[in-house]
């Protein structure tokens, strides 16, 4: 064993040295405190101490089910499950439906099967739009921000890879025509979904992933990058509920980079892995212990779900409504900010890579100037207001601070002056997105 043993003179020397370092550190910080005001970024938007998002896959969801559960989750309307929660919950969508199954299963309580699921096209027929207008409407409403791959291509015969590049090209053509720009991709389904990407490894269950293989008929990640998709869930679920960072870099096989993100999807038990990503397991996902730990550790949580996956009359029963109400209470009491996945991920990027400078004006005010987001994967870009919503700086006196984006002072309506938080420090924020609890099912193009 290789071990450093300190002799007594050695210990004295070490103590002297650490004392000297301490003095130097004090002088350095003493000087900086007198010349540049102390400004520090707070981990999360004031007053919150953690951030949480649902990332729900659209499997088994009919338009009626989609409307039903978003009405409960996002609005404050009276619903059969009680008063809505008014949370910011996004969702995913499909362009195509091309699954088969040896035993057709019912996707709702009306005995509908997979062809009733909300998809942009009918099957893979690009001349027949199905729920395109509805998907467009909900994208604009902010209830959809992710694509669950291009569609459901899970097959009984896992060697049948049907989602080839021509389908990817057609999908992006139509999305661009409609102005639908999802920037999150979530892999779906079994090995027949060769278009999946982000976790290819020749000796694991992900060996089937071909979406980023330039030489494959399923290649399409050049289109993913060209269409500004920034985030991918690569089919690897997480057992951890919270993370210091929701994002991690992925280098694709075609040489491009993209952000991967963690999604809590299962619990480890002594019997093995228990996937908790269905609406009937919400009570297992959302426990007071987990939410308290998320707050105490100042972490991000993205929770995998399949809100429309059931086939009962209502997506949530009492056992699972209660934990959702509890989560809403964590937000209402200023502990956990619930945000759609795209907002959480972009906040994470902005928080990690925002560049700013701090100076003192002639009037003695502190000027914080936001310059750019130096995204190491997507390059540096100038800051826009929506990139930095929620960003909060600890400052001595928020009322003596001026916030700038580049050369422009922030509109006062976008600035928030905060009292001391649990650390005792005061802060100033760029306001988070205004709550939107409007019931978009009421204005949906196909009246329900
Ligand atoms: Zn899925």
Coordinates of C-alpha atoms and ligand atoms in Angstrom, one line a residue:
X1 CA 0.0 0.0 0.0
X2 CA 1.4 3.4 -1.0
X3 CA 0.8 5.8 1.8
X4 CA 2.2 9.2 2.7
X5 CA 3.2 9.4 6.4
X6 CA 3.7 12.8 7.9
X7 CA 6.4 13.2 10.5
X8 CA 6.0 15.8 13.3
X9 CA 8.0 18.5 11.4
X10 CA 6.1 17.5 8.3
X11 CA 2.8 18.3 10.1
X12 CA 4.1 21.6 11.3
X13 CA 5.2 22.5 7.8
X14 CA 1.8 21.5 6.4
X15 CA -0.1 23.6 9.0
X16 CA 2.1 26.6 8.2
X17 CA 1.5 26.2 4.5
X18 CA -2.2 25.9 4.9
X19 CA -2.3 29.0 7.1
X20 CA -0.3 30.9 4.4
X21 CA -2.7 29.8 1.7
X22 CA -5.6 30.9 3.9
X23 CA -4.1 34.4 4.2
X24 CA -3.5 34.7 0.5
X25 CA -7.1 33.6 -0.2
X26 CA -8.5 36.1 2.3
X27 CA -6.5 39.0 0.7
X28 CA -7.6 38.0 -2.8
X29 CA -11.3 37.9 -1.9
X30 CA -11.0 41.0 0.3
X31 CA -9.8 43.0 -2.8
X32 CA -12.4 41.6 -5.1
X33 CA -15.2 42.4 -2.6
X34 CA -14.2 46.1 -2.6
X35 CA -13.9 46.5 -6.4
X36 CA -16.5 44.2 -8.0
X37 CA -19.8 43.6 -6.3
X38 CA -20.5 40.0 -5.1
X39 CA -22.8 38.4 -7.6
X40 CA -23.6 34.7 -7.7
X41 CA -26.0 32.6 -9.7
X42 CA -28.7 30.8 -7.7
X43 CA -29.2 27.1 -8.7
X44 CA -32.9 27.5 -9.5
X45 CA -35.4 30.3 -10.2
X46 CA -36.5 32.0 -7.0
X47 CA -38.1 30.8 -4.7
X48 CA -37.8 27.3 -5.9
X49 CA -35.1 24.9 -4.8
X50 CA -35.5 22.2 -7.4
X51 CA -37.1 21.6 -10.8
X52 CA -39.3 18.8 -12.0
X53 CA -40.7 17.8 -15.3
X54 CA -42.9 15.0 -16.7
X55 CA -41.7 13.5 -20.1
X56 CA -44.7 11.5 -21.2
X57 CA -44.6 9.1 -24.2
X58 CA -47.7 9.2 -26.4
X59 CA -48.1 5.4 -26.5
X60 CA -51.7 4.3 -26.4
X61 CA -53.1 7.8 -26.2
X62 CA -56.2 8.8 -28.2
X63 CA -57.0 12.4 -28.8
X64 CA -59.8 12.1 -26.2
X65 CA -57.5 10.8 -23.6
X66 CA -54.9 13.5 -24.3
X67 CA -57.5 16.1 -23.8
X68 CA -58.8 14.5 -20.7
X69 CA -55.5 14.2 -18.8
X70 CA -54.1 17.6 -19.9
X71 CA -57.3 19.3 -18.8
X72 CA -56.7 17.9 -15.4
X73 CA -52.9 18.4 -15.3
X74 CA -52.6 21.8 -17.0
X75 CA -55.8 23.7 -16.3
X76 CA -57.8 24.7 -13.3
X77 CA -61.1 23.6 -14.8
X78 CA -63.6 21.3 -13.1
X79 CA -62.9 17.8 -14.4
X80 CA -64.2 14.3 -13.5
X81 CA -61.0 13.9 -11.5
X82 CA -61.5 17.1 -9.5
X83 CA -60.3 20.6 -10.0
X84 CA -57.3 20.8 -12.4
X85 CA -53.8 21.2 -11.0
X86 CA -52.7 24.1 -13.3
X87 CA -49.2 22.6 -13.8
X88 CA -46.9 23.2 -16.8
X89 CA -46.9 19.7 -18.3
X90 CA -45.8 19.0 -21.9
X91 CA -46.2 15.9 -24.0
X92 CA -44.9 14.0 -27.0
X93 CA -46.4 13.1 -30.4
X94 CA -46.2 10.7 -33.3
X95 CA -46.3 11.2 -37.0
X96 CA -46.9 7.5 -38.0
X97 CA -48.5 4.3 -36.8
X98 CA -47.1 1.1 -38.1
X99 CA -47.1 -1.4 -35.2
X100 CA -48.5 -4.8 -35.2
X101 CA -49.2 -7.0 -32.3
X102 CA -50.1 -10.7 -32.0
X103 CA -52.9 -9.7 -29.6
X104 CA -54.6 -6.4 -30.5
X105 CA -54.9 -4.4 -27.3
X106 CA -57.5 -1.8 -26.4
X107 CA -56.1 1.7 -26.0
X108 CA -59.1 3.2 -24.3
X109 CA -62.4 2.2 -22.6
X110 CA -64.2 2.3 -26.0
X111 CA -62.4 -0.8 -27.3
X112 CA -60.4 1.2 -29.8
X113 CA -57.1 -0.3 -31.0
X114 CA -53.8 1.3 -32.1
X115 CA -55.3 3.0 -35.2
X116 CA -57.2 5.3 -32.8
X117 CA -54.0 6.7 -31.2
X118 CA -53.3 10.3 -31.9
X119 CA -51.0 10.5 -34.9
X120 CA -50.3 13.1 -37.6
X121 CA -50.9 10.7 -40.5
X122 CA -53.2 7.7 -41.0
X123 CA -50.8 4.8 -40.7
X124 CA -47.8 5.7 -42.8
X125 CA -49.9 7.2 -45.6
X126 CA -48.5 10.7 -46.2
X127 CA -51.5 11.7 -48.3
X128 CA -53.9 11.1 -45.4
X129 CA -53.5 13.4 -42.5
X130 CA -55.3 12.2 -39.3
X131 CA -54.7 14.4 -36.2
X132 CA -52.2 16.8 -37.8
X133 CA -54.3 19.9 -37.0
X134 CA -54.8 18.8 -33.4
X135 CA -51.1 18.1 -32.9
X136 CA -50.3 21.5 -34.4
X137 CA -52.8 23.1 -32.0
X138 CA -51.4 21.5 -28.9
X139 CA -47.8 22.2 -30.0
X140 CA -48.8 25.9 -30.2
X141 CA -50.5 25.7 -26.8
X142 CA -47.3 24.4 -25.3
X143 CA -48.9 21.0 -24.4
X144 CA -46.6 19.2 -26.9
X145 CA -42.8 19.9 -27.0
X146 CA -41.3 16.5 -27.8
X147 CA -41.4 13.9 -30.6
X148 CA -41.6 10.3 -29.5
X149 CA -39.5 9.2 -32.5
X150 CA -41.4 9.4 -35.8
X151 CA -44.0 6.9 -34.8
X152 CA -44.8 3.5 -33.4
X153 CA -42.8 1.0 -35.4
X154 CA -42.7 -1.7 -32.8
X155 CA -43.2 -5.1 -34.5
X156 CA -43.7 -8.6 -33.3
X157 CA -40.9 -9.6 -35.6
X158 CA -38.1 -7.4 -34.3
X159 CA -36.1 -7.8 -37.5
X160 CA -38.8 -5.7 -39.4
X161 CA -37.3 -2.2 -39.4
X162 CA -39.9 -0.1 -41.2
X163 CA -39.0 3.5 -40.4
X164 CA -36.6 4.3 -43.2
X165 CA -35.0 7.6 -44.1
X166 CA -37.8 8.5 -46.6
X167 CA -40.3 8.6 -43.7
X168 CA -38.0 10.8 -41.7
X169 CA -37.6 13.3 -44.6
X170 CA -41.4 13.4 -45.1
X171 CA -42.0 13.9 -41.4
X172 CA -39.7 17.0 -41.3
X173 CA -41.1 18.4 -44.5
X174 CA -44.6 18.4 -43.0
X175 CA -43.4 19.6 -39.6
X176 CA -41.6 22.5 -41.2
X177 CA -44.6 23.4 -43.3
X178 CA -46.7 23.6 -40.2
X179 CA -44.1 25.4 -38.1
X180 CA -43.8 22.6 -35.6
X181 CA -40.3 22.7 -34.2
X182 CA -39.9 20.1 -31.4
X183 CA -36.4 20.2 -29.9
X184 CA -36.7 17.0 -27.9
X185 CA -36.5 13.4 -29.3
X186 CA -37.5 10.5 -27.1
X187 CA -36.7 7.0 -28.4
X188 CA -39.7 4.6 -28.6
X189 CA -40.2 0.9 -28.5
X190 CA -38.5 -2.3 -29.3
X191 CA -35.6 -3.3 -31.6
X192 CA -37.7 -2.9 -34.8
X193 CA -37.4 0.9 -34.2
X194 CA -34.1 1.1 -35.9
X195 CA -34.4 4.9 -36.3
X196 CA -33.6 5.2 -32.5
X197 CA -30.3 6.6 -31.6
X198 CA -28.0 8.0 -28.8
X199 CA -27.0 4.8 -27.0
X200 CA -25.6 2.5 -29.7
X201 CA -23.2 -0.1 -28.3
X202 CA -22.4 -3.3 -30.3
X203 CA -22.7 -5.6 -27.3
X204 CA -25.8 -4.3 -25.5
X205 CA -29.6 -4.2 -26.0
X206 CA -29.0 -0.9 -27.9
X207 CA -27.0 -2.6 -30.8
X208 CA -30.1 -2.2 -33.0
X209 CA -30.0 1.6 -32.9
X210 CA -29.2 2.8 -36.5
X211 CA -30.5 6.4 -36.5
X212 CA -27.0 7.9 -36.4
X213 CA -25.3 5.4 -38.7
X214 CA -24.6 7.2 -42.0
X215 CA -24.4 3.9 -43.9
X216 CA -27.8 2.7 -42.7
X217 CA -31.2 3.0 -44.5
X218 CA -32.5 4.3 -41.1
X219 CA -30.0 7.1 -40.9
X220 CA -31.6 10.5 -40.1
X221 CA -29.6 12.3 -37.3
X222 CA -28.4 14.8 -39.9
X223 CA -32.0 15.9 -40.1
X224 CA -32.3 15.9 -36.4
X225 CA -29.4 18.3 -36.1
X226 CA -30.5 20.4 -39.1
X227 CA -34.0 20.8 -37.6
X228 CA -32.5 22.0 -34.3
X229 CA -33.4 19.1 -32.0
X230 CA -31.1 19.6 -29.0
X231 CA -32.0 16.8 -26.7
X232 CA -32.4 13.0 -26.9
X233 CA -33.6 10.4 -24.5
X234 CA -31.6 7.4 -25.7
X235 CA -33.7 4.5 -24.3
X236 CA -31.5 4.1 -21.2
X237 CA -33.9 4.7 -18.2
X238 CA -32.6 5.9 -14.8
X239 CA -33.4 4.6 -11.4
X240 CA -32.2 7.9 -9.8
X241 CA -35.1 10.3 -9.2
X242 CA -32.9 13.5 -9.2
X243 CA -29.8 14.7 -10.8
X244 CA -27.4 17.6 -10.4
X245 CA -27.6 18.0 -14.1
X246 CA -30.5 16.7 -16.3
X247 CA -28.2 16.8 -19.4
X248 CA -25.1 15.0 -20.5
X249 CA -23.2 15.2 -23.8
X250 CA -23.6 12.4 -26.4
X251 CA -21.4 12.0 -29.4
X252 CA -23.3 10.3 -32.2
X253 CA -21.8 7.8 -34.6
X254 CA -22.0 10.4 -37.5
X255 CA -19.7 12.7 -35.5
X256 CA -22.4 15.1 -34.4
X257 CA -23.1 16.0 -30.8
X258 CA -26.4 16.2 -29.0
X259 CA -27.5 16.6 -25.3
X260 CA -28.8 13.4 -23.8
X261 CA -31.1 13.7 -20.8
X262 CA -31.8 11.6 -17.7
X263 CA -35.3 10.2 -17.2
X264 CA -36.3 8.5 -14.0
X265 CA -38.2 5.4 -15.3
X266 CA -37.8 2.5 -12.9
X267 CA -37.0 1.4 -9.3
X268 CA -34.6 -1.4 -8.4
X269 CA -36.1 -3.9 -6.1
X270 CA -34.8 -7.2 -4.8
X271 CA -36.9 -8.9 -7.5
X272 CA -35.3 -6.9 -10.3
X273 CA -36.3 -3.8 -12.2
X274 CA -39.8 -2.3 -11.7
X275 CA -40.8 0.1 -14.4
X276 CA -42.9 2.9 -12.8
X277 CA -43.6 4.9 -15.9
X278 CA -47.4 4.3 -16.1
X279 CA -50.2 6.5 -14.6
X280 CA -51.1 3.7 -12.2
X281 CA -47.6 3.9 -10.6
X282 CA -47.6 7.7 -10.0
X283 CA -47.9 7.0 -6.3
X284 CA -44.7 5.1 -6.5
X285 CA -42.9 7.8 -8.5
X286 CA -44.0 10.8 -6.4
X287 CA -43.3 10.2 -2.7
X288 CA -42.8 12.9 0.0
X289 CA -39.4 11.4 0.7
X290 CA -38.3 11.8 -2.9
X291 CA -39.7 15.3 -3.3
X292 CA -38.0 16.4 0.0
X293 CA -34.7 14.9 -1.1
X294 CA -35.0 16.7 -4.5
X295 CA -35.5 20.0 -2.6
X296 CA -32.7 19.3 -0.1
X297 CA -30.2 18.4 -2.8
X298 CA -31.2 21.1 -5.2
X299 CA -31.7 18.7 -8.1
X300 CA -33.5 18.3 -11.4
X301 CA -35.9 15.5 -12.0
X302 CA -37.4 14.4 -15.3
X303 CA -40.0 11.7 -14.8
X304 CA -40.9 9.2 -17.5
X305 CA -44.6 8.6 -17.9
X306 CA -47.2 7.2 -20.3
X307 CA -50.2 9.3 -19.2
X308 CA -52.5 8.0 -21.9
X309 CA -51.3 4.4 -21.6
X310 CA -54.2 3.0 -19.7
X311 CA -57.6 2.0 -21.0
X312 CA -59.9 2.8 -18.1
X313 CA -62.5 5.6 -18.1
X314 CA -60.0 8.0 -16.4
X315 CA -56.2 8.1 -16.6
X316 CA -55.8 8.7 -12.8
X317 CA -57.5 7.0 -9.9
X318 CA -57.6 8.4 -6.4
X319 CA -54.5 6.6 -5.4
X320 CA -52.6 8.5 -8.1
X321 CA -54.4 11.8 -8.0
X322 CA -53.3 12.3 -4.4
X323 CA -49.5 12.3 -5.3
X324 CA -50.2 14.7 -8.2
X325 CA -51.9 17.1 -5.8
X326 CA -49.0 16.8 -3.4
X327 CA -46.6 17.8 -6.2
X328 CA -48.8 20.8 -7.1
X329 CA -48.5 21.7 -3.4
X330 CA -44.7 21.5 -3.5
X331 CA -44.9 24.1 -6.3
X332 CA -47.5 26.3 -4.7
X333 CA -45.4 26.4 -1.5
X334 CA -42.3 27.6 -3.5
X335 CA -40.2 24.4 -3.3
X336 CA -40.3 22.6 -6.6
X337 CA -40.9 24.3 -10.0
X338 CA -42.8 22.0 -12.3
X339 CA -42.0 22.8 -15.9
X340 CA -42.5 21.3 -19.3
X341 CA -39.4 19.3 -20.3
X342 CA -38.1 21.7 -23.0
X343 CA -38.2 24.6 -20.5
X344 CA -36.4 22.6 -17.8
X345 CA -33.7 21.4 -20.3
X346 CA -33.1 24.9 -21.7
X347 CA -32.9 26.3 -18.2
X348 CA -30.3 23.7 -17.4
X349 CA -28.2 24.7 -20.5
X350 CA -28.6 28.4 -19.8
X351 CA -27.6 28.0 -16.1
X352 CA -24.6 25.9 -17.0
X353 CA -23.2 28.0 -19.9
X354 CA -24.4 31.6 -19.5
X355 CA -21.7 34.2 -19.7
X356 CA -22.2 37.5 -18.0
X357 CA -20.2 40.4 -16.6
X358 CA -20.6 42.4 -13.5
X359 CA -19.6 46.1 -13.3
X360 CA -20.3 49.1 -11.1
X361 CA -22.0 52.1 -12.9
X362 CA -21.1 55.7 -12.2
X363 CA -24.2 56.0 -10.1
X364 CA -22.9 53.1 -7.9
X365 CA -25.3 50.6 -9.2
X366 CA -24.4 47.0 -10.1
X367 CA -24.8 46.2 -13.7
X368 CA -25.2 42.6 -14.7
X369 CA -24.9 42.1 -18.4
X370 CA -25.8 38.8 -20.0
X371 CA -23.7 38.1 -23.1
X372 CA -24.1 34.6 -24.5
X373 CA -24.9 31.0 -23.9
X374 CA -21.7 29.1 -24.7
X375 CA -23.3 25.8 -25.4
X376 CA -20.3 23.5 -25.9
X377 CA -22.2 21.2 -28.2
X378 CA -24.3 23.7 -30.3
X379 CA -21.9 26.7 -30.2
X380 CA -22.1 30.1 -28.6
X381 CA -25.3 32.1 -29.2
X382 CA -26.5 35.5 -28.1
X383 CA -28.9 35.5 -25.2
X384 CA -32.7 35.9 -25.8
X385 CA -35.1 36.6 -23.0
X386 CA -36.7 33.1 -23.2
X387 CA -33.3 31.5 -22.9
X388 CA -32.7 33.0 -19.5
X389 CA -36.1 33.1 -17.9
X390 CA -35.8 32.1 -14.3
X391 CA -32.1 32.9 -14.0
X392 CA -31.5 34.4 -10.6
X393 CA -28.5 36.2 -9.1
X394 CA -27.7 36.6 -5.5
X395 CA -26.9 40.3 -4.9
X396 CA -26.4 42.6 -1.9
X397 CA -29.4 44.8 -2.8
X398 CA -31.6 43.8 -5.7
X399 CA -33.0 47.3 -6.1
X400 CA -29.4 48.6 -6.9
X401 CA -29.0 46.2 -9.8
X402 CA -29.5 46.8 -13.5
X403 CA -30.0 43.8 -15.7
X404 CA -29.0 43.9 -19.4
X405 CA -29.2 41.4 -22.3
X406 CA -26.3 42.6 -24.4
X407 CA -26.6 46.3 -24.7
X408 CA -30.3 46.4 -23.8
X409 CA -31.7 47.0 -20.4
X410 CA -34.3 44.4 -19.4
X411 CA -38.0 45.5 -19.6
X412 CA -39.0 46.1 -16.0
X413 CA -41.9 43.7 -16.4
X414 CA -39.4 40.9 -16.9
X415 CA -37.5 41.7 -13.7
X416 CA -38.3 40.2 -10.3
X417 CA -36.9 41.6 -7.0
X418 CA -36.7 38.8 -4.3
X419 CA -36.6 38.9 -0.5
X420 CA -34.0 36.7 1.3
X421 CA -34.5 33.0 0.6
X422 CA -33.6 30.1 2.9
X423 CA -29.9 31.1 2.7
X424 CA -30.7 34.6 4.0
X425 CA -29.5 36.1 0.7
X426 CA -31.5 38.5 -1.5
X427 CA -31.6 38.1 -5.2
X428 CA -32.9 39.4 -8.5
X429 CA -34.5 37.3 -11.3
X430 CA -35.4 37.3 -14.9
X431 CA -39.1 36.3 -14.5
X432 CA -40.1 32.8 -15.3
X433 CA -42.7 32.1 -17.9
X434 CA -46.2 33.4 -16.9
X435 CA -48.5 30.5 -15.8
X436 CA -50.9 29.4 -18.5
X437 CA -53.8 27.4 -17.3
X438 CA -56.1 28.1 -20.3
X439 CA -58.1 25.0 -21.3
X440 CA -56.8 24.5 -24.9
X441 CA -59.2 21.5 -25.4
X442 CA -61.9 24.2 -25.8
X443 CA -60.2 25.7 -28.8
X444 CA -59.0 22.5 -30.4
X445 CA -59.8 22.1 -34.1
X446 CA -61.7 18.9 -33.7
X447 CA -64.4 19.6 -31.1
X448 CA -64.5 16.9 -28.5
Ligands
LIG1 ZN1 -43.1 4.6 -26.4

